[in-house]
Coordinates of C-alpha atoms and ligand atoms in Angstrom, one line a residue:
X1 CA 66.6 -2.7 28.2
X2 CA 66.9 0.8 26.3
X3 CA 63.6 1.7 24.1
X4 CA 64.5 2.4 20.2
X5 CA 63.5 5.8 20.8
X6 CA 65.9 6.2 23.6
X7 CA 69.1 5.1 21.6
X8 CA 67.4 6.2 18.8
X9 CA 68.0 9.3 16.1
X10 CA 64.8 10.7 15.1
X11 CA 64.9 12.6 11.8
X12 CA 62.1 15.2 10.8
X13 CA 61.1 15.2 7.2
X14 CA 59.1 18.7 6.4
X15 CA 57.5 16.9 3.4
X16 CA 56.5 19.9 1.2
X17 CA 60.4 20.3 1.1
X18 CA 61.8 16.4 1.0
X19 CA 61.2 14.9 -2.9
X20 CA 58.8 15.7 -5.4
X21 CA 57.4 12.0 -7.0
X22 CA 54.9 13.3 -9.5
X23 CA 56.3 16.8 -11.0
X24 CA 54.0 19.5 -9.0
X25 CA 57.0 21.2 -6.8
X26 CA 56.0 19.6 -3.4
X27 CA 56.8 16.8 -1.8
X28 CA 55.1 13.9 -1.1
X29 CA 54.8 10.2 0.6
X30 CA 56.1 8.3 -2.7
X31 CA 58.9 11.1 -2.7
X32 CA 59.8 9.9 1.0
X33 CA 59.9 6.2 0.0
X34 CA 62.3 6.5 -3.0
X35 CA 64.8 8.2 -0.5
X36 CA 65.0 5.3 2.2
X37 CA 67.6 4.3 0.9
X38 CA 69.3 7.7 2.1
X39 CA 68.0 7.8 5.5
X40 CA 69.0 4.0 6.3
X41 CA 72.4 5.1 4.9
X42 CA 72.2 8.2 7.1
X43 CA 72.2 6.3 10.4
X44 CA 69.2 7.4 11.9
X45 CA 66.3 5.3 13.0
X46 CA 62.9 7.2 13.3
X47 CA 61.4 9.6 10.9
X48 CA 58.8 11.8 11.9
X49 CA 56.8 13.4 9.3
X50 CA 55.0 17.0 10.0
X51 CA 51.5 16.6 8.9
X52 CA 50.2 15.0 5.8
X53 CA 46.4 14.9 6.5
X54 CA 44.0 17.0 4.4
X55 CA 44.0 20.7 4.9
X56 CA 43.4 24.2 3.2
X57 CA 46.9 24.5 4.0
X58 CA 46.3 28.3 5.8
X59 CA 49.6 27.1 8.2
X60 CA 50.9 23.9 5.9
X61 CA 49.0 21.2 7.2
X62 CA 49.2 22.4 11.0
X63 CA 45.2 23.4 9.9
X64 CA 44.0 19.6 9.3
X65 CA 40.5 19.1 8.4
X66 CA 40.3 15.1 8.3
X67 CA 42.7 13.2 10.9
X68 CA 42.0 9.9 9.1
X69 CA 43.0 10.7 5.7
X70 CA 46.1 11.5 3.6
X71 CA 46.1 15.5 1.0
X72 CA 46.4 14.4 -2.6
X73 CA 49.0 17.0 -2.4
X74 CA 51.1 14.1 -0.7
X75 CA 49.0 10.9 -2.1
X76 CA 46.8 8.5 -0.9
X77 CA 46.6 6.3 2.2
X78 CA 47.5 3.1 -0.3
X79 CA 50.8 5.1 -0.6
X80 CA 50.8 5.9 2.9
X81 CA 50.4 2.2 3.7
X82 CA 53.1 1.5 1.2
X83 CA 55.3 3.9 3.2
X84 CA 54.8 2.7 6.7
X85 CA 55.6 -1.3 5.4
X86 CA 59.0 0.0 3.4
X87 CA 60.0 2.3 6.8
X88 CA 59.8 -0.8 8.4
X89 CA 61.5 -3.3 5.8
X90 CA 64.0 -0.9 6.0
X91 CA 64.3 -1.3 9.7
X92 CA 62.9 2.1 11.0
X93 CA 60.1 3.3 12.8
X94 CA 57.5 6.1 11.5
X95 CA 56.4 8.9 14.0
X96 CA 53.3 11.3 12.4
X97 CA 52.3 14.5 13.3
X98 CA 49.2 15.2 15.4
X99 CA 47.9 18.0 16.0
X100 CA 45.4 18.3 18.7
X101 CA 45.5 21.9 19.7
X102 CA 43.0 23.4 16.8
X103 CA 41.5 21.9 13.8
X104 CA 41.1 23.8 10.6
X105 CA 38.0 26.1 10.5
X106 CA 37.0 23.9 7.6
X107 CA 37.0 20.3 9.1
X108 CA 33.7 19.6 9.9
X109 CA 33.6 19.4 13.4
X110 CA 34.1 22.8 13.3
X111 CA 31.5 23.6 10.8
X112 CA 29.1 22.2 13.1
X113 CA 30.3 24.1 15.8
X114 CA 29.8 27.3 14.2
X115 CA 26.6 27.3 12.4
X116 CA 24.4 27.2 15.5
X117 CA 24.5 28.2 19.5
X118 CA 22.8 24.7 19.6
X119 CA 25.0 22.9 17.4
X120 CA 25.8 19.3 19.7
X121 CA 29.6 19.6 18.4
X122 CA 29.3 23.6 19.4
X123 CA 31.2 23.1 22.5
X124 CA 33.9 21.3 20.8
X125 CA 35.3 24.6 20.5
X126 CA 35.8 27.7 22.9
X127 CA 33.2 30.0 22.1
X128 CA 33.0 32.6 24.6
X129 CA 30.7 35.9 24.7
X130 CA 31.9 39.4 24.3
X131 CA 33.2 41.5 27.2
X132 CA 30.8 44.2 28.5
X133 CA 32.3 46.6 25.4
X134 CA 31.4 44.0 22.8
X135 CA 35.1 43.4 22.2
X136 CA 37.2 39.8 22.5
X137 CA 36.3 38.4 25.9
X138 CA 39.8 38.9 27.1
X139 CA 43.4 39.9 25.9
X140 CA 44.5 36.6 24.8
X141 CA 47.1 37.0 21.8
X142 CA 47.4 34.4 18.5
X143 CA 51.2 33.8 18.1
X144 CA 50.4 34.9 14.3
X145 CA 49.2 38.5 15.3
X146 CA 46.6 40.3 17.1
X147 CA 43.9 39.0 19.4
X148 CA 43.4 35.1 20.0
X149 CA 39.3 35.8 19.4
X150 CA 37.3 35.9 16.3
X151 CA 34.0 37.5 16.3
X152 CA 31.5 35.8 14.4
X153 CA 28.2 37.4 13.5
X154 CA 26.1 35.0 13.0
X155 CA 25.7 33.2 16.2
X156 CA 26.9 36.7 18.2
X157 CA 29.9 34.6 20.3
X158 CA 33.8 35.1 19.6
X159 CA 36.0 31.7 19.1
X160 CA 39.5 31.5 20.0
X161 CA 42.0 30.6 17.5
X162 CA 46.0 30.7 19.6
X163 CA 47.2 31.0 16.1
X164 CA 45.2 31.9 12.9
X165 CA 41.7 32.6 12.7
X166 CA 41.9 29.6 10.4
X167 CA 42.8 27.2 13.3
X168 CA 39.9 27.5 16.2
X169 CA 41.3 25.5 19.0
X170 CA 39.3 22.9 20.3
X171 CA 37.8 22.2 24.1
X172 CA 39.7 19.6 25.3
X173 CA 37.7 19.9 28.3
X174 CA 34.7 18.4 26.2
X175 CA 34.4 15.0 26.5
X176 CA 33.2 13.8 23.4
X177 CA 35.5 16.0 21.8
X178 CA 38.4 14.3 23.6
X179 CA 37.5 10.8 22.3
X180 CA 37.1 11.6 19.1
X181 CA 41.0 12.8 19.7
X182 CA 41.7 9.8 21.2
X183 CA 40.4 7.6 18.4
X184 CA 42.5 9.6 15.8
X185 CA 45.4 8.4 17.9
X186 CA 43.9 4.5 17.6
X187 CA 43.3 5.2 14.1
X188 CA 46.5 5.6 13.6
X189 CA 48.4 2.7 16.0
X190 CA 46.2 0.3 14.9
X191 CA 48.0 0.9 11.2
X192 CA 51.2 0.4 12.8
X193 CA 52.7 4.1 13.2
X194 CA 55.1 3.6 15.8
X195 CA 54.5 7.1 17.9
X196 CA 53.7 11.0 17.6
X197 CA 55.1 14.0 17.7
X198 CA 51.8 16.2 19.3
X199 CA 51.8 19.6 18.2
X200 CA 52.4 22.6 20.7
X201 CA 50.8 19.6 23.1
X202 CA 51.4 22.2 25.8
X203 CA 49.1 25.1 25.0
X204 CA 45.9 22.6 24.4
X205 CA 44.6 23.3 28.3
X206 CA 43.4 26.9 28.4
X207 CA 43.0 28.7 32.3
X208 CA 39.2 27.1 32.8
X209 CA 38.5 31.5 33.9
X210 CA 39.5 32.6 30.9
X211 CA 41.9 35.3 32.9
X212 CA 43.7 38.1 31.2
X213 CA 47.5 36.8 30.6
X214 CA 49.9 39.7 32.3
X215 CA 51.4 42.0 30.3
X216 CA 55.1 41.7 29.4
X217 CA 57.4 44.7 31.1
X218 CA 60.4 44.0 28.5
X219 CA 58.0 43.7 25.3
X220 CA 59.5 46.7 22.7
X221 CA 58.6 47.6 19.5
X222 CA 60.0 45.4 16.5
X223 CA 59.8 42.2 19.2
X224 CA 57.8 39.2 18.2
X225 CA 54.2 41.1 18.8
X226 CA 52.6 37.9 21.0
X227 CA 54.8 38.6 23.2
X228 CA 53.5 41.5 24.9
X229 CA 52.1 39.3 27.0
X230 CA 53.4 36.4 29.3
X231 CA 51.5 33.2 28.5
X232 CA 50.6 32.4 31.8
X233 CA 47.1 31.3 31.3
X234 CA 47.2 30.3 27.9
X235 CA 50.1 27.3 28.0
X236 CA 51.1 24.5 30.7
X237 CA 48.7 25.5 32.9
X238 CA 48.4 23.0 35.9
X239 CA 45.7 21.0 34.0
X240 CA 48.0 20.2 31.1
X241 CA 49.1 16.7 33.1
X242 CA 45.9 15.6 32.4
X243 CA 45.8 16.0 28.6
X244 CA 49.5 14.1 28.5
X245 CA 48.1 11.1 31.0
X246 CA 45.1 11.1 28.5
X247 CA 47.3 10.7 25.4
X248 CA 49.6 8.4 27.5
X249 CA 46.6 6.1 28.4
X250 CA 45.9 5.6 24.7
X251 CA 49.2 5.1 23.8
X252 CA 49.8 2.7 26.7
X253 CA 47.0 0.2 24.8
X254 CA 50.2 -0.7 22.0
X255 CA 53.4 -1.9 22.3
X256 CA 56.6 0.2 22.3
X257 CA 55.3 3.0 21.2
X258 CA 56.1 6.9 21.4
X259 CA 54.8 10.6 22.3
X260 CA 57.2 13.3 21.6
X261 CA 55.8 17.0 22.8
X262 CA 56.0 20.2 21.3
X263 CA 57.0 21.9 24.3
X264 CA 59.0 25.5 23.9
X265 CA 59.6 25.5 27.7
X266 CA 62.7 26.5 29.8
X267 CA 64.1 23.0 32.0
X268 CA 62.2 23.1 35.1
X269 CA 59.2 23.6 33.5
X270 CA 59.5 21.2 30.5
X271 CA 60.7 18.2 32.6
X272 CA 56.5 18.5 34.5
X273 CA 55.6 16.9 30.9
X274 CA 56.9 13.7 31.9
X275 CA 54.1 13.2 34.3
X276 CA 55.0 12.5 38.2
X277 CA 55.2 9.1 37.9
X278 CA 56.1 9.4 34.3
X279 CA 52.4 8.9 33.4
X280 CA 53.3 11.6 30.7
X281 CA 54.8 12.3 27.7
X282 CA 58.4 10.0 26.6
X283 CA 60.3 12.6 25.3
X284 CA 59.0 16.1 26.1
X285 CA 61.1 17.8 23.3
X286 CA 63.9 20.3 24.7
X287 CA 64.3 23.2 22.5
X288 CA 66.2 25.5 24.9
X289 CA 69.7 24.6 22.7
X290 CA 67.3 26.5 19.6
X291 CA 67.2 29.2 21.9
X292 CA 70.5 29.0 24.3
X293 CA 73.1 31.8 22.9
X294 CA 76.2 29.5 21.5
X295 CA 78.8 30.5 24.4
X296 CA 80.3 27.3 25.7
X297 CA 79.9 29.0 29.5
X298 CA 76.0 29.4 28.6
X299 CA 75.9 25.7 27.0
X300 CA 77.5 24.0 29.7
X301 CA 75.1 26.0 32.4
X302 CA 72.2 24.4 30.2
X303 CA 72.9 20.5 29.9
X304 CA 73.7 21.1 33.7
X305 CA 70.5 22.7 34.9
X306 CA 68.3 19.9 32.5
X307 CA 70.4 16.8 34.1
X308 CA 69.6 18.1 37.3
X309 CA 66.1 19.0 36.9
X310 CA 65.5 15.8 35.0
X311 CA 62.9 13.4 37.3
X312 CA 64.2 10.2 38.5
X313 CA 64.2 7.7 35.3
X314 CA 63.0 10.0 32.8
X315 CA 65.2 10.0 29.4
X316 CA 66.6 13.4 28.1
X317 CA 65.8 14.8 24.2
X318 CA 68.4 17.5 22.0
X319 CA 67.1 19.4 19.2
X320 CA 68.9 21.9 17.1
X321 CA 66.6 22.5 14.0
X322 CA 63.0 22.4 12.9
X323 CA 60.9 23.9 10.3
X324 CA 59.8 26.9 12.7
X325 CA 63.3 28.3 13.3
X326 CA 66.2 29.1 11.3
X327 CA 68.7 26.9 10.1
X328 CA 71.6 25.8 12.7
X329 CA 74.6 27.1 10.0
X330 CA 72.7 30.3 9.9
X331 CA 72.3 30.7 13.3
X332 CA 76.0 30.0 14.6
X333 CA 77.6 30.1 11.4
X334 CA 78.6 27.1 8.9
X335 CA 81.7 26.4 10.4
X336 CA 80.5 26.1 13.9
X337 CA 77.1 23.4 12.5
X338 CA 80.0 20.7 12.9
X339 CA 80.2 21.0 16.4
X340 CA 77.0 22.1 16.7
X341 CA 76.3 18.9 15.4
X342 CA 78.6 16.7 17.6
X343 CA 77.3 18.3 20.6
X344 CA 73.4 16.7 19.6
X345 CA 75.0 13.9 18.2
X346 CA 76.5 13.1 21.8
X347 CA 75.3 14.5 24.3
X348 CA 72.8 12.3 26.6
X349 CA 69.6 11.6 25.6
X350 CA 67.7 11.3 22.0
X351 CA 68.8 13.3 19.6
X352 CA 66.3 14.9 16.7
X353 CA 67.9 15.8 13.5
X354 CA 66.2 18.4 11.0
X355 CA 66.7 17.4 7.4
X356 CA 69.2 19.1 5.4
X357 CA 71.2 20.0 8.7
X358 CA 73.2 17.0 8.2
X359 CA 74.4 18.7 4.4
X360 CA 74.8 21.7 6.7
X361 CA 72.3 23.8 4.3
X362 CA 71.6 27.4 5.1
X363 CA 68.5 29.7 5.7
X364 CA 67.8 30.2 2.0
X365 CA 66.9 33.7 0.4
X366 CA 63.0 34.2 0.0
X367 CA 62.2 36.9 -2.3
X368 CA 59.2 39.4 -1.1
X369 CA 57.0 37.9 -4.1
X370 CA 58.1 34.4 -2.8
X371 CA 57.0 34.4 0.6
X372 CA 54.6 31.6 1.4
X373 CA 54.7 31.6 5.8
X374 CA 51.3 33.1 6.8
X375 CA 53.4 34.3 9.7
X376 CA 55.8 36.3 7.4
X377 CA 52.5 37.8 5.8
X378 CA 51.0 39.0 8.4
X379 CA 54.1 40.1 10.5
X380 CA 56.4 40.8 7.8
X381 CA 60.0 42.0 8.6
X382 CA 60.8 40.8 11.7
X383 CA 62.8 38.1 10.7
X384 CA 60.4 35.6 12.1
X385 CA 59.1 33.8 8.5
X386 CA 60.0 30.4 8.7
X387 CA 60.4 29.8 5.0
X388 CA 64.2 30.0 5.0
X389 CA 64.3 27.0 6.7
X390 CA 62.1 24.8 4.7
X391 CA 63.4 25.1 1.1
X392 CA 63.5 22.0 -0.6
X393 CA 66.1 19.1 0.0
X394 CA 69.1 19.3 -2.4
X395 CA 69.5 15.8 -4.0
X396 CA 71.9 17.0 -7.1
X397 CA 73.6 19.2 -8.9
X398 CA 71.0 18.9 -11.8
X399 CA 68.8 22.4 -12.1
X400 CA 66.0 21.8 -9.2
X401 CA 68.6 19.5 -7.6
X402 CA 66.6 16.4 -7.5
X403 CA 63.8 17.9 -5.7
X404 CA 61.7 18.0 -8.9
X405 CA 62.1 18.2 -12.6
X406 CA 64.3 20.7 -13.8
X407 CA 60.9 22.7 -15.4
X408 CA 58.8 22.6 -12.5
X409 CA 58.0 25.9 -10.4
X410 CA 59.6 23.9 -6.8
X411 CA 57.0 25.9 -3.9
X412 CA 59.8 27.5 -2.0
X413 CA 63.1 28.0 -4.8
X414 CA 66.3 25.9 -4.0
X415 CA 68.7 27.0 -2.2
X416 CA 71.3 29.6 -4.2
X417 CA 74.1 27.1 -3.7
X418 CA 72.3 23.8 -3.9
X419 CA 74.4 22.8 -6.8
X420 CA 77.4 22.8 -4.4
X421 CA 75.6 22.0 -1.3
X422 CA 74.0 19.0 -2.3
X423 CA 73.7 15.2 -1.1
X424 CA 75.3 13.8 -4.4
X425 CA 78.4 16.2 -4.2
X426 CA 78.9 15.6 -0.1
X427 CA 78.6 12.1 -0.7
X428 CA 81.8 11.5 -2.9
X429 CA 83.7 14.0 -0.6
X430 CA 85.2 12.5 2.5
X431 CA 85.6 16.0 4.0
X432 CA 81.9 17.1 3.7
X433 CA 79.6 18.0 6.5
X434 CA 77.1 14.8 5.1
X435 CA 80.0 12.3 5.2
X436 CA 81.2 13.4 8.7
X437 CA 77.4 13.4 10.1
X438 CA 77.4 10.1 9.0
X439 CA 80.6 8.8 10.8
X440 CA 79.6 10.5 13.5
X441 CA 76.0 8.8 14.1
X442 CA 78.1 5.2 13.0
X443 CA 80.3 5.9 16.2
X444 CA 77.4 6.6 18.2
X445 CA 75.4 3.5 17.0
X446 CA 78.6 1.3 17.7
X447 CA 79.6 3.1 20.9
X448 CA 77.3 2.2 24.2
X449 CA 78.5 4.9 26.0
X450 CA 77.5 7.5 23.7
X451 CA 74.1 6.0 23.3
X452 CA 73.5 5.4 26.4
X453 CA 76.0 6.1 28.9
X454 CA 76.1 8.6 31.6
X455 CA 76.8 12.3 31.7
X456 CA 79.2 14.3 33.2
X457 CA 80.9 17.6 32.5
X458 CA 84.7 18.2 32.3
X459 CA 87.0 20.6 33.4
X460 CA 87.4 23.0 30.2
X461 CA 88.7 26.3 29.5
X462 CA 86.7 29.7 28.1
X463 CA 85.1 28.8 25.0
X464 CA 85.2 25.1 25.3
X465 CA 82.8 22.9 26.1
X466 CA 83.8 19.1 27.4
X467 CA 82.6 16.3 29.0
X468 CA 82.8 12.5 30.0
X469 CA 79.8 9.7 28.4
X470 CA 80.9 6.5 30.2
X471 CA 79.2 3.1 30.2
X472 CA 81.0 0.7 32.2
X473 CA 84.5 0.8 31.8
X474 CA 83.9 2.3 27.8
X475 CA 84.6 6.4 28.4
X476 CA 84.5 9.0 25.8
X477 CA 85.5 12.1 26.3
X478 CA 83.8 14.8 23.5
X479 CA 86.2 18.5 22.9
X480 CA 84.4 21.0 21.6
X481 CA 86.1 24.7 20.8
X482 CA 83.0 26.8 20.5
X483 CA 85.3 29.9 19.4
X484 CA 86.8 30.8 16.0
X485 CA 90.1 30.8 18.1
X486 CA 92.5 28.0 18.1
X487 CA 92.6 26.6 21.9
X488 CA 94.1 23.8 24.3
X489 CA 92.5 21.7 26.4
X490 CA 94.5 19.9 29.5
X491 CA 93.4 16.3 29.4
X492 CA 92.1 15.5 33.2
X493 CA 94.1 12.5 33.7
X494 CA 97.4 11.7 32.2
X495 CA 96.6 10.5 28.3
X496 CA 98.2 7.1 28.1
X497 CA 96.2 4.8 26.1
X498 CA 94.0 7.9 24.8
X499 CA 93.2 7.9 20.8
X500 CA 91.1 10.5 19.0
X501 CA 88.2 8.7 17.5
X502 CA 86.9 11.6 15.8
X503 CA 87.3 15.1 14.6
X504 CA 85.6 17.7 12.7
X505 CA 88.1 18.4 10.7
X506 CA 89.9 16.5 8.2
X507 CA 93.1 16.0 10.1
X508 CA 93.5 14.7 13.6
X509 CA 94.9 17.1 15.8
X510 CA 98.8 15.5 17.8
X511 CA 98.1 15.1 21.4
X512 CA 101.4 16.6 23.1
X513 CA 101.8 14.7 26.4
X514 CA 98.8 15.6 28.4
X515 CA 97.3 18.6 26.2
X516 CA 95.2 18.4 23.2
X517 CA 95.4 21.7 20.7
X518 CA 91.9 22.2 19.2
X519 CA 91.8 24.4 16.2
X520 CA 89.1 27.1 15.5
X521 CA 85.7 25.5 15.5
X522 CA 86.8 22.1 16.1
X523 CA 85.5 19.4 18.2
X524 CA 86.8 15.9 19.0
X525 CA 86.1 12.9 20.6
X526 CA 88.8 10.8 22.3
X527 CA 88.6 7.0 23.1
X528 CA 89.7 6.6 27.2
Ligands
GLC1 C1 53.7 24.3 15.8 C2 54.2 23.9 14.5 C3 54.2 25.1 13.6 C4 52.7 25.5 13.5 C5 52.1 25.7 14.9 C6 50.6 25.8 14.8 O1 54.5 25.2 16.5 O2 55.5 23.4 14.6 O3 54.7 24.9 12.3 O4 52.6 26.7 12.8 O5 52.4 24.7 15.7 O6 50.1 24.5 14.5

């Protein structure tokens, strides 16, 4: 028997950037519940919500400071509650954020830690003394810029922070730190959330010597500065199977539910987060197609390598989009998201859909004075803000399309062509990329061997991508032409009986004996 999250479409809402409920510009809980409706429509069948807990909001709401508690930016746990009952009346499940990494430097554990040497909670954090020259006790980078430590004078030690000063990371090596982790995730199951997504769960084991990562030989200037070093001892070091068998334990207490990891690791290494006797994470998320360049020849060489370095009985995970990176139609262009998004949408494993991608929405223009990313501030330039990808949800053509009211200030503007690229003007076309994603998770809901059927890659020419899902005697064969170029693929077997099911395109291309013409960035999936 499949799991729901195997067969499953999980959905990330970035709820800043989802619906506005009360008029302020961001997003909130009530906002997520009016649109239900939507997501039920949609096809999918998990939403997982990036943090909603209470925070300064230095990195927005990846800097909690209470892990039991809801912002009043978002609501209240009443509405919260109300939320998790209506997901499931509506027949979904609800995955939260945790984030168990760093706190903010204002929850109060971490108050504690820092105001005294002797503080019981002060190694709940990683407080480390200077090296011999007084500076930062080694050369451990934050992914936000400059060194990992911050100095603080008054009890003379450095604490280290893998991203902003703002988010000290926490010893998971502390005991009484880790249970009070734990019981966050109990908090949390015990209300009835049906699984996680744990944030960058593989950097939270630091190398117990605190060695110096290696430098980086093909670091240049105007690359991502954290990356003049190679992370060796600062992410999935060997310990890290611990830390998922600890969350795995706690989650192994409730029924049928799920951890999803954070996990921005090539195959090999990514599939250890399953745990050797899958004792680990479900679904260690695979990122490499956010990373992969969009050549068929490259693509292909992916899904191959992560099949084959997949462990005995674990299940596979796509992702194409997420808040941190840019938008799928920006990255490959908006005529290629259509087969970007048949390849997620069939290809083996759980699929996780970014909201807005299924509307096809681009990166959208942030003005200088508009910038809100603390990553943008602070490394400004380099094209690696992550604000273009979470401007608000267009809903309508109405001024503020839906998001909010028309005279509200929205915190990241709309998108320059929401009143075009909107869920109310896709709906009522039949050739719209929200209409196709949607006929497109319908045939993988209906179709067993797209949900779970077996894998296996098909003869195609340069540019194209194909490949066989087959359950039982039900075969699909999936077409993709990757180019802007028109192309033909040779069926592998003589066609009789073979019917295209569906296209990207509005037409459906004539199969001509044994050959199938595919036209520029078009992808197809034939019945066997
Ligand atoms: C993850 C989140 C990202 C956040 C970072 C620090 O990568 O997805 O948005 O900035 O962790 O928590």
């Amino acid at each position: 028997m499949n799991k729901w999250w195997q067969t499953g479409i999980v959905y990330q809402i970035y709820p800043r950037s989802f619906q506005d409920s009360n008029g302020d510009g961001v997003g909130d809980l009530p906002g997520i519940e009016q649109r239900l409706g939507y997501l039920h429509d949609l096809g999918i069948d998990a939403i997982w919500i990036s943090p909603i807990y209470p925070s300064p909001m230095a990195d927005f709401g990846y800097d909690v400071s209470n892990y039991t508690d809801i912002h009043p930016l978002f609501g209240t746990m009443a509405d919260m509650d109300r939320l998790m009952a209506a997901v499931h009346d509506h027949n979904l499940k609800l995955i939260l954020d945790f984030v168990p990494n760093h706190t903010s430097n204002e929850h109060p554990w971490f108050l504690e830690s820092r105001s005294s040497r002797d503080n019981p909670r002060r190694d709940w954090y990683i407080w480390r003394d200077p090296a011999p020259d007084g500076g930062p006790p080694n050369n451990w980078l934050s992914r936000f810029d400059g060194s990992a430590w911050e100095w603080d004078a008054q009890t003379g030690q450095y604490y280290l922070h893998s991203f902003l000063a703002e988010q000290p990371d926490v010893n998971w090596r502390n005991p009484e730190l880790r249970a009070a982790m734990l019981a966050v995730l109990r908090f949390w199951f015990e209300k009835g959330v049906d699984g996680f997504r744990i944030d960058v769960s593989y950097r939270t084991m630091k190398d117990a010597q605190f060695r110096d990562n290696p430098p980086n030989p093909n670091w240049r200037p105007g690359m991502d500065p954290a990356k003049q070093v190679i992370e060796t001892y600062t992410r999935n070091t060997p310990d890290i199977e611990q830390f998922n068998r600890w969350l795995r334990e706690v989650c192994d207490e409730y029924d049928d539910r799920v951890l999803i990891g954070e996990i921005n690791l090539p195959p090999h290494e990514l599939v250890l987060h399953y745990g050797r006797s899958l004792d680990g994470l479900h679904l260690p998320f695979n990122f490499n197609l956010l990373f992969t360049p969009w050549d068929a020849a490259i693509i292909h060489q992916l899904i191959e390598t992560y099949e084959n370095v997949l462990p005995e009985g674990a299940w596979p995970n796509w992702v194409l989009g997420n808040h941190d990176q840019h938008r799928i139609a920006s990255r490959i262009g908006p005529d290629q998201a259509r087969v970007a998004m048949m390849l997620l949408l069939t290809l083996r494993g759980t699929p996780t859909l970014y909201n807005g991608d299924e509307l096809g929405m681009l990166d959208g223009d942030i003005a200088p004075d508009q910038v809100q990313d603390p990553w943008e501030k602070r490394v400004p330039g380099l094209g690696l803000g992550r604000d273009p990808e979470r401007t608000p949800m267009p809903w309508t053509a109405a001024p503020n399309a839906g998001f909010c009211p028309p005279d509200v200030t929205p915190w990241l503007p709309l998108n320059a062509d929401a009143a075009a690229v909107n869920v109310a003007s896709q709906r009522t076309n039949p050739d719209s990329m929200l209409v196709f994603t949607e006929k497109l998770i319908q045939l993988r809901r209906e179709t067993a061997a797209l949900h779970h059927g077996t894998y296996q890659s098909l003869p195609a020419p340069n540019g194209m991508l194909a490949y066989e899902r087959r359950h039982g005697h039900q075969a699909r064969w999936i077409v993709l032409n990757m180019t802007g170029e028109p192309k033909t693929w040779a069926l592998p077997e003589r066609g009789g009986g073979t019917a295209v099911l569906l296209t990207t395109a509005s037409t459906v291309p004539t199969l001509t004996g044994d050959s199938l013409p595919l036209r520029p960035n078009e992808g197809v999936i034939l019945s066997v």
